PDB file of C-alpha atoms in Angstrom:
ATOM      1  CA  ASP C   5     126.762 117.450  55.346  1.00 59.00           C
ATOM      2  CA  ALA C   6     128.019 114.930  53.862  1.00 72.00           C
ATOM      3  CA  GLY C   7     128.034 115.715  50.716  1.00 93.00           C
ATOM      4  CA  VAL C   8     128.006 113.412  48.024  1.00 96.00           C
ATOM      5  CA  THR C   9     131.141 110.696  48.679  1.00 97.00           C
ATOM      6  CA  GLN C  10     132.065 107.754  45.760  1.00 97.00           C
ATOM      7  CA  SER C  11     133.912 104.640  45.795  1.00 97.00           C
ATOM      8  CA  PRO C  12     136.017 103.460  45.227  1.00 97.00           C
ATOM      9  CA  THR C  13     138.277 105.823  44.555  1.00 96.00           C
ATOM     10  CA  HIS C  14     141.014 104.109  42.242  1.00 96.00           C
ATOM     11  CA  LEU C  15     140.131 100.696  40.753  1.00 96.00           C
ATOM     12  CA  ILE C  16     142.349  97.758  38.042  1.00 98.00           C
ATOM     13  CA  LYS C  17     140.418  96.379  36.298  1.00 97.00           C
ATOM     14  CA  THR C  18     141.312  93.681  32.292  1.00 97.00           C
ATOM     15  CA  ARG C  19     139.210  93.375  29.896  1.00 97.00           C
ATOM     16  CA  GLY C  20     136.023  91.261  29.872  1.00 97.00           C
ATOM     17  CA  GLN C  21     136.073  92.212  33.640  1.00 98.00           C
ATOM     18  CA  GLN C  22     133.383  93.651  36.030  1.00 98.00           C
ATOM     19  CA  VAL C  23     133.282  96.629  37.711  1.00 98.00           C
ATOM     20  CA  THR C  24     131.011  98.023  39.945  1.00 98.00           C
ATOM     21  CA  LEU C  25     130.785 101.107  41.248  1.00 98.00           C
ATOM     22  CA  ARG C  26     129.114 103.178  44.464  1.00 98.00           C
ATOM     23  CA  CYS C  27     127.827 106.775  45.383  1.00 98.00           C
ATOM     24  CA  SER C  28     126.314 107.869  48.018  1.00 97.00           C
ATOM     25  CA  PRO C  29     124.130 110.932  47.563  1.00 96.00           C
ATOM     26  CA  LYS C  30     124.331 114.685  49.334  1.00 95.00           C
ATOM     27  CA  SER C  31     121.763 115.064  52.181  1.00 93.00           C
ATOM     28  CA  GLY C  32     119.433 115.710  51.808  1.00 91.00           C
ATOM     29  CA  HIS C  33     119.451 114.644  48.287  1.00 93.00           C
ATOM     30  CA  ASP C  34     117.142 111.930  46.337  1.00 94.00           C
ATOM     31  CA  THR C  35     117.771 111.857  42.486  1.00 94.00           C
ATOM     32  CA  VAL C  36     121.486 110.796  41.298  1.00 96.00           C
ATOM     33  CA  SER C  37     123.404 110.610  37.665  1.00 95.00           C
ATOM     34  CA  TRP C  38     126.584 108.689  37.090  1.00 97.00           C
ATOM     35  CA  TYR C  39     128.502 110.797  34.178  1.00 97.00           C
ATOM     36  CA  GLN C  40     131.501 108.433  31.997  1.00 97.00           C
ATOM     37  CA  GLN C  41     134.626 111.624  31.360  1.00 96.00           C
ATOM     38  CA  ALA C  42     137.009 109.992  28.986  1.00 94.00           C
ATOM     39  CA  LEU C  43     140.813 112.489  29.558  1.00 91.00           C
ATOM     40  CA  GLY C  44     140.344 115.642  28.613  1.00 89.00           C
ATOM     41  CA  GLN C  45     136.931 115.872  27.741  1.00 91.00           C
ATOM     42  CA  GLY C  46     133.562 116.924  29.384  1.00 93.00           C
ATOM     43  CA  PRO C  47     131.868 114.421  31.115  1.00 95.00           C
ATOM     44  CA  GLN C  48     128.808 112.509  29.723  1.00 95.00           C
ATOM     45  CA  PHE C  49     125.844 111.370  31.160  1.00 95.00           C
ATOM     46  CA  ILE C  50     125.099 107.885  31.166  1.00 97.00           C
ATOM     47  CA  PHE C  51     121.969 107.288  33.470  1.00 95.00           C
ATOM     48  CA  GLN C  52     119.529 108.632  36.387  1.00 94.00           C
ATOM     49  CA  TYR C  53     118.718 107.357  39.310  1.00 95.00           C
ATOM     50  CA  TYR C  54     114.671 108.468  41.390  1.00 93.00           C
ATOM     51  CA  GLU C  55     113.023 106.361  43.852  1.00 93.00           C
ATOM     52  CA  GLU C  56     114.502 102.931  42.569  1.00 95.00           C
ATOM     53  CA  GLU C  57     114.226 103.612  38.508  1.00 94.00           C
ATOM     54  CA  GLU C  58     116.375 104.228  35.787  1.00 93.00           C
ATOM     55  CA  ARG C  59     114.513 107.275  34.240  1.00 91.00           C
ATOM     56  CA  GLN C  60     117.378 108.394  31.831  1.00 89.00           C
ATOM     57  CA  ARG C  61     120.163 106.776  29.419  1.00 92.00           C
ATOM     58  CA  GLY C  62     122.161 108.745  27.574  1.00 92.00           C
ATOM     59  CA  ASN C  63     123.797 107.260  25.027  1.00 93.00           C
ATOM     60  CA  PHE C  64     125.531 104.160  25.999  1.00 97.00           C
ATOM     61  CA  PRO C  65     125.665 100.757  25.891  1.00 97.00           C
ATOM     62  CA  ASP C  66     122.794  98.113  27.505  1.00 96.00           C
ATOM     63  CA  ARG C  67     127.037  96.563  29.183  1.00 98.00           C
ATOM     64  CA  PHE C  68     126.764  99.538  31.663  1.00 98.00           C
ATOM     65  CA  SER C  69     123.498  98.983  34.016  1.00 97.00           C
ATOM     66  CA  GLY C  70     122.926 100.620  37.068  1.00 97.00           C
ATOM     67  CA  HIS C  71     121.045 100.559  40.645  1.00 97.00           C
ATOM     68  CA  GLN C  72     119.741 102.759  43.684  1.00 97.00           C
ATOM     69  CA  PHE C  73     118.780 101.474  47.431  1.00 97.00           C
ATOM     70  CA  PRO C  74     115.654 103.090  48.992  1.00 97.00           C
ATOM     71  CA  ASN C  75     118.356 105.221  51.117  1.00 95.00           C
ATOM     72  CA  TYR C  76     119.263 107.003  47.714  1.00 97.00           C
ATOM     73  CA  SER C  77     122.720 105.292  46.837  1.00 97.00           C
ATOM     74  CA  SER C  78     123.414 103.882  44.165  1.00 98.00           C
ATOM     75  CA  GLU C  79     125.312 101.583  42.339  1.00 98.00           C
ATOM     76  CA  LEU C  80     126.670 101.039  38.284  1.00 98.00           C
ATOM     77  CA  ASN C  81     127.332  98.319  37.054  1.00 98.00           C
ATOM     78  CA  VAL C  82     129.363  97.851  33.793  1.00 98.00           C
ATOM     79  CA  ASN C  83     130.222  94.258  32.358  1.00 97.00           C
ATOM     80  CA  ALA C  84     132.123  92.629  30.032  1.00 97.00           C
ATOM     81  CA  LEU C  85     134.954  95.958  30.234  1.00 98.00           C
ATOM     82  CA  LEU C  86     136.734  97.041  27.832  1.00 97.00           C
ATOM     83  CA  LEU C  87     139.579 100.061  27.050  1.00 97.00           C
ATOM     84  CA  GLY C  88     137.279 102.166  26.264  1.00 96.00           C
ATOM     85  CA  ASP C  89     135.634 102.160  29.454  1.00 98.00           C
ATOM     86  CA  SER C  90     138.861 103.812  31.160  1.00 97.00           C
ATOM     87  CA  ALA C  91     137.194 107.438  32.317  1.00 97.00           C
ATOM     88  CA  LEU C  92     136.396 108.981  35.604  1.00 97.00           C
ATOM     89  CA  TYR C  93     133.718 108.057  36.611  1.00 98.00           C
ATOM     90  CA  LEU C  94     131.394 110.570  38.557  1.00 97.00           C
ATOM     91  CA  CYS C  95     128.288 110.564  40.354  1.00 97.00           C
ATOM     92  CA  ALA C  96     125.966 113.521  41.244  1.00 95.00           C
ATOM     93  CA  SER C  97     123.191 114.373  43.579  1.00 94.00           C
ATOM     94  CA  SER C  98     120.454 116.554  43.321  1.00 91.00           C
ATOM     95  CA  LEU C  99     116.469 116.721  44.409  1.00 90.00           C
ATOM     96  CA  GLY C 100     114.114 115.882  42.177  1.00 84.00           C
ATOM     97  CA  LEU C 101     113.533 115.439  38.378  1.00 76.00           C
ATOM     98  CA  ALA C 102     113.576 118.397  37.154  1.00 70.00           C
ATOM     99  CA  GLY C 103     116.818 120.223  36.070  1.00 70.00           C
ATOM    100  CA  VAL C 104     116.416 123.611  37.692  1.00 74.00           C
ATOM    101  CA  ASN C 105     118.427 122.788  40.671  1.00 78.00           C
ATOM    102  CA  GLU C 106     121.776 122.281  41.238  1.00 85.00           C
ATOM    103  CA  GLN C 107     123.372 119.232  40.041  1.00 88.00           C
ATOM    104  CA  PHE C 108     126.128 118.384  42.668  1.00 92.00           C
ATOM    105  CA  PHE C 109     128.959 116.215  42.184  1.00 94.00           C
ATOM    106  CA  GLY C 110     131.239 113.637  43.841  1.00 96.00           C
ATOM    107  CA  PRO C 111     135.016 113.239  43.620  1.00 95.00           C
ATOM    108  CA  GLY C 112     134.954 110.757  40.701  1.00 96.00           C
ATOM    109  CA  THR C 113     136.471 106.567  40.655  1.00 97.00           C
ATOM    110  CA  ARG C 114     139.223 106.283  38.374  1.00 97.00           C
ATOM    111  CA  LEU C 115     138.149 103.186  35.602  1.00 97.00           C
ATOM    112  CA  THR C 116     141.229 101.902  34.576  1.00 97.00           C
ATOM    113  CA  VAL C 117     140.233  99.071  32.251  1.00 97.00           C
ATOM    114  CA  LEU C 118     143.275  97.112  31.167  1.00 96.00           C
TER     115      LEU C 118
ATOM    116  CA  SER T  13     126.368 116.403  21.011  1.00 43.00           C
ATOM    117  CA  GLN T  14     127.788 118.855  22.933  1.00 47.00           C
ATOM    118  CA  GLN T  15     125.275 121.674  24.466  1.00 62.00           C
ATOM    119  CA  GLY T  16     127.891 123.697  25.718  1.00 68.00           C
ATOM    120  CA  GLU T  17     130.544 124.992  23.877  1.00 81.00           C
ATOM    121  CA  GLU T  18     133.290 126.884  25.643  1.00 85.00           C
ATOM    122  CA  ASP T  19     136.121 129.544  24.783  1.00 86.00           C
ATOM    123  CA  PRO T  20     138.577 129.565  24.477  1.00 91.00           C
ATOM    124  CA  GLN T  21     140.578 125.915  25.240  1.00 92.00           C
ATOM    125  CA  ALA T  22     142.686 127.349  26.929  1.00 94.00           C
ATOM    126  CA  LEU T  23     143.889 130.616  29.074  1.00 95.00           C
ATOM    127  CA  SER T  24     146.998 131.012  30.718  1.00 96.00           C
ATOM    128  CA  ILE T  25     147.289 133.856  32.467  1.00 96.00           C
ATOM    129  CA  GLN T  26     149.015 135.686  35.691  1.00 97.00           C
ATOM    130  CA  GLU T  27     148.197 135.744  39.142  1.00 97.00           C
ATOM    131  CA  GLY T  28     145.886 139.141  39.963  1.00 97.00           C
ATOM    132  CA  GLU T  29     145.077 139.231  36.658  1.00 97.00           C
ATOM    133  CA  ASN T  30     141.092 138.199  35.111  1.00 97.00           C
ATOM    134  CA  ALA T  31     140.519 135.433  33.140  1.00 97.00           C
ATOM    135  CA  THR T  32     137.101 135.455  31.753  1.00 97.00           C
ATOM    136  CA  MET T  33     135.696 132.196  30.040  1.00 96.00           C
ATOM    137  CA  ASN T  34     133.332 131.908  27.463  1.00 95.00           C
ATOM    138  CA  CYS T  35     130.302 129.698  27.185  1.00 94.00           C
ATOM    139  CA  SER T  36     127.643 129.420  24.622  1.00 93.00           C
ATOM    140  CA  TYR T  37     124.893 126.712  24.296  1.00 91.00           C
ATOM    141  CA  LYS T  38     122.298 125.235  21.350  1.00 88.00           C
ATOM    142  CA  THR T  39     118.575 125.230  23.447  1.00 85.00           C
ATOM    143  CA  SER T  40     116.550 126.466  26.268  1.00 85.00           C
ATOM    144  CA  ILE T  41     117.051 126.342  28.750  1.00 86.00           C
ATOM    145  CA  ASN T  42     116.134 127.352  32.534  1.00 86.00           C
ATOM    146  CA  ASN T  43     119.711 128.090  34.361  1.00 90.00           C
ATOM    147  CA  LEU T  44     123.199 127.121  32.976  1.00 92.00           C
ATOM    148  CA  GLN T  45     125.722 125.865  35.532  1.00 93.00           C
ATOM    149  CA  TRP T  46     129.246 126.370  36.176  1.00 95.00           C
ATOM    150  CA  TYR T  47     131.609 123.427  37.606  1.00 95.00           C
ATOM    151  CA  ARG T  48     135.589 124.032  38.887  1.00 97.00           C
ATOM    152  CA  GLN T  49     137.812 120.939  37.906  1.00 96.00           C
ATOM    153  CA  ASN T  50     141.112 120.046  39.735  1.00 93.00           C
ATOM    154  CA  SER T  51     143.189 118.248  37.168  1.00 86.00           C
ATOM    155  CA  GLY T  52     141.631 114.329  37.489  1.00 77.00           C
ATOM    156  CA  ARG T  53     139.125 114.831  40.095  1.00 87.00           C
ATOM    157  CA  GLY T  54     135.762 115.803  41.346  1.00 90.00           C
ATOM    158  CA  LEU T  55     133.516 118.814  39.529  1.00 93.00           C
ATOM    159  CA  VAL T  56     133.453 121.553  41.980  1.00 94.00           C
ATOM    160  CA  HIS T  57     129.849 123.564  42.146  1.00 93.00           C
ATOM    161  CA  LEU T  58     130.519 127.560  41.393  1.00 95.00           C
ATOM    162  CA  ILE T  59     126.641 128.980  41.217  1.00 95.00           C
ATOM    163  CA  LEU T  60     124.055 128.270  39.275  1.00 93.00           C
ATOM    164  CA  ILE T  61     122.230 131.567  37.054  1.00 94.00           C
ATOM    165  CA  ARG T  62     118.381 130.942  36.538  1.00 93.00           C
ATOM    166  CA  SER T  63     117.719 132.345  32.460  1.00 92.00           C
ATOM    167  CA  ASN T  64     115.600 135.175  34.391  1.00 94.00           C
ATOM    168  CA  GLU T  65     119.123 136.415  35.682  1.00 96.00           C
ATOM    169  CA  ARG T  66     121.018 138.970  33.983  1.00 97.00           C
ATOM    170  CA  GLU T  67     123.385 138.506  35.977  1.00 97.00           C
ATOM    171  CA  LYS T  68     125.275 136.503  39.732  1.00 97.00           C
ATOM    172  CA  HIS T  69     127.959 137.529  41.590  1.00 96.00           C
ATOM    173  CA  SER T  70     130.372 135.011  44.264  1.00 95.00           C
ATOM    174  CA  GLY T  71     133.042 136.267  46.131  1.00 96.00           C
ATOM    175  CA  ARG T  72     135.276 136.533  42.891  1.00 97.00           C
ATOM    176  CA  LEU T  73     133.231 135.062  40.511  1.00 97.00           C
ATOM    177  CA  ARG T  74     130.364 136.581  37.985  1.00 98.00           C
ATOM    178  CA  VAL T  75     128.099 134.806  35.918  1.00 98.00           C
ATOM    179  CA  THR T  76     126.434 136.506  32.983  1.00 98.00           C
ATOM    180  CA  LEU T  77     123.870 135.001  31.155  1.00 97.00           C
ATOM    181  CA  ASP T  78     122.445 136.432  27.672  1.00 96.00           C
ATOM    182  CA  THR T  79     119.420 134.438  26.333  1.00 94.00           C
ATOM    183  CA  SER T  80     119.286 136.315  22.780  1.00 94.00           C
ATOM    184  CA  LYS T  81     123.199 134.710  22.210  1.00 94.00           C
ATOM    185  CA  LYS T  82     122.482 131.807  24.044  1.00 94.00           C
ATOM    186  CA  SER T  83     125.654 132.847  26.263  1.00 95.00           C
ATOM    187  CA  SER T  84     127.303 132.190  28.830  1.00 96.00           C
ATOM    188  CA  SER T  85     130.498 134.178  30.719  1.00 97.00           C
ATOM    189  CA  LEU T  86     132.328 133.624  33.815  1.00 97.00           C
ATOM    190  CA  LEU T  87     135.247 136.169  35.557  1.00 98.00           C
ATOM    191  CA  ILE T  88     137.289 135.773  37.763  1.00 98.00           C
ATOM    192  CA  THR T  89     138.686 138.441  39.388  1.00 97.00           C
ATOM    193  CA  ALA T  90     142.007 138.330  41.200  1.00 97.00           C
ATOM    194  CA  SER T  91     143.374 135.194  39.882  1.00 97.00           C
ATOM    195  CA  ARG T  92     145.367 133.247  42.123  1.00 97.00           C
ATOM    196  CA  ALA T  93     147.254 130.575  41.125  1.00 96.00           C
ATOM    197  CA  ALA T  94     144.826 128.037  43.020  1.00 95.00           C
ATOM    198  CA  ASP T  95     141.895 128.500  40.531  1.00 97.00           C
ATOM    199  CA  THR T  96     143.810 126.751  38.115  1.00 97.00           C
ATOM    200  CA  ALA T  97     141.808 124.266  36.793  1.00 97.00           C
ATOM    201  CA  SER T  98     139.592 123.447  34.095  1.00 96.00           C
ATOM    202  CA  TYR T  99     135.758 124.757  34.244  1.00 96.00           C
ATOM    203  CA  PHE T 100     132.634 123.429  32.403  1.00 95.00           C
ATOM    204  CA  CYS T 101     129.814 124.466  31.646  1.00 94.00           C
ATOM    205  CA  ALA T 102     126.530 123.278  31.935  1.00 92.00           C
ATOM    206  CA  THR T 103     122.588 123.286  30.656  1.00 89.00           C
ATOM    207  CA  PRO T 104     120.316 120.696  31.292  1.00 85.00           C
ATOM    208  CA  PHE T 105     118.416 119.147  28.425  1.00 79.00           C
ATOM    209  CA  GLU T 106     115.216 118.258  29.549  1.00 70.00           C
ATOM    210  CA  GLU T 107     113.113 115.769  29.811  1.00 64.00           C
ATOM    211  CA  THR T 108     109.393 114.378  30.775  1.00 60.00           C
ATOM    212  CA  SER T 109     111.359 112.022  32.471  1.00 60.00           C
ATOM    213  CA  GLY T 110     113.972 114.313  33.787  1.00 65.00           C
ATOM    214  CA  SER T 111     116.715 115.928  32.837  1.00 76.00           C
ATOM    215  CA  ARG T 112     120.705 116.105  32.843  1.00 85.00           C
ATOM    216  CA  LEU T 113     123.461 117.779  32.752  1.00 89.00           C
ATOM    217  CA  THR T 114     125.362 119.121  28.672  1.00 90.00           C
ATOM    218  CA  PHE T 115     129.294 119.782  29.221  1.00 91.00           C
ATOM    219  CA  GLY T 116     131.043 121.534  26.537  1.00 86.00           C
ATOM    220  CA  GLU T 117     135.231 120.259  26.443  1.00 88.00           C
ATOM    221  CA  GLY T 118     135.879 123.069  28.967  1.00 93.00           C
ATOM    222  CA  THR T 119     138.202 125.759  29.497  1.00 95.00           C
ATOM    223  CA  GLN T 120     141.748 124.947  31.213  1.00 96.00           C
ATOM    224  CA  LEU T 121     142.528 127.899  33.366  1.00 97.00           C
ATOM    225  CA  THR T 122     145.805 128.052  34.678  1.00 97.00           C
ATOM    226  CA  VAL T 123     147.303 130.877  36.246  1.00 97.00           C
ATOM    227  CA  ASN T 124     151.189 132.009  36.709  1.00 96.00           C
ATOM    228  CA  PRO T 125     152.334 132.562  40.199  1.00 92.00           C
TER     229      PRO T 125
END
């Protein structure tokens, strides 16, 4: 039973560039959430996708956008990168929208913006 | 703002000792989840305790939940060096459109061999 997978593992970009991160949910899960974790902090919610639609969004600018595909996999796109976007980006999958079930996290993508 | 707050921020113990971490939260919840994170890596789900449960066990882990005090504790018994990690509590913040997890800052546990 495959868990949550994310790619790439590491990424280095320069300010102003654009980046796309990818996530495949755990088998049987249909909901994908993205979180940003700065060094020494807890994860911060970016947005959540269900049925190919963004259902919830945290306090992040429009430079952060996403997509969910029919196979439930998801992408996170960040435009016009800033130094402050350097962080670990975590994808989590769950079954359904309600917060009654566990969310399982992938290994994360470490983004460094120079 | 963060929903959950862990206490202490850092904890250093010797192998074989027990480690207790606490979590407080602000609003009503239907469950609380604990996660472990090894340095710079993904979060590993440890345990979910529902609001109608007071205590739950999983191997060397024991979690308690006191909804009247809006607090939870995670006890790791007979700790091992491999338990060295950051531990986070997370609570679902529910809206009609879905549910997000809100995390505290975490407790950094160091188990010395």
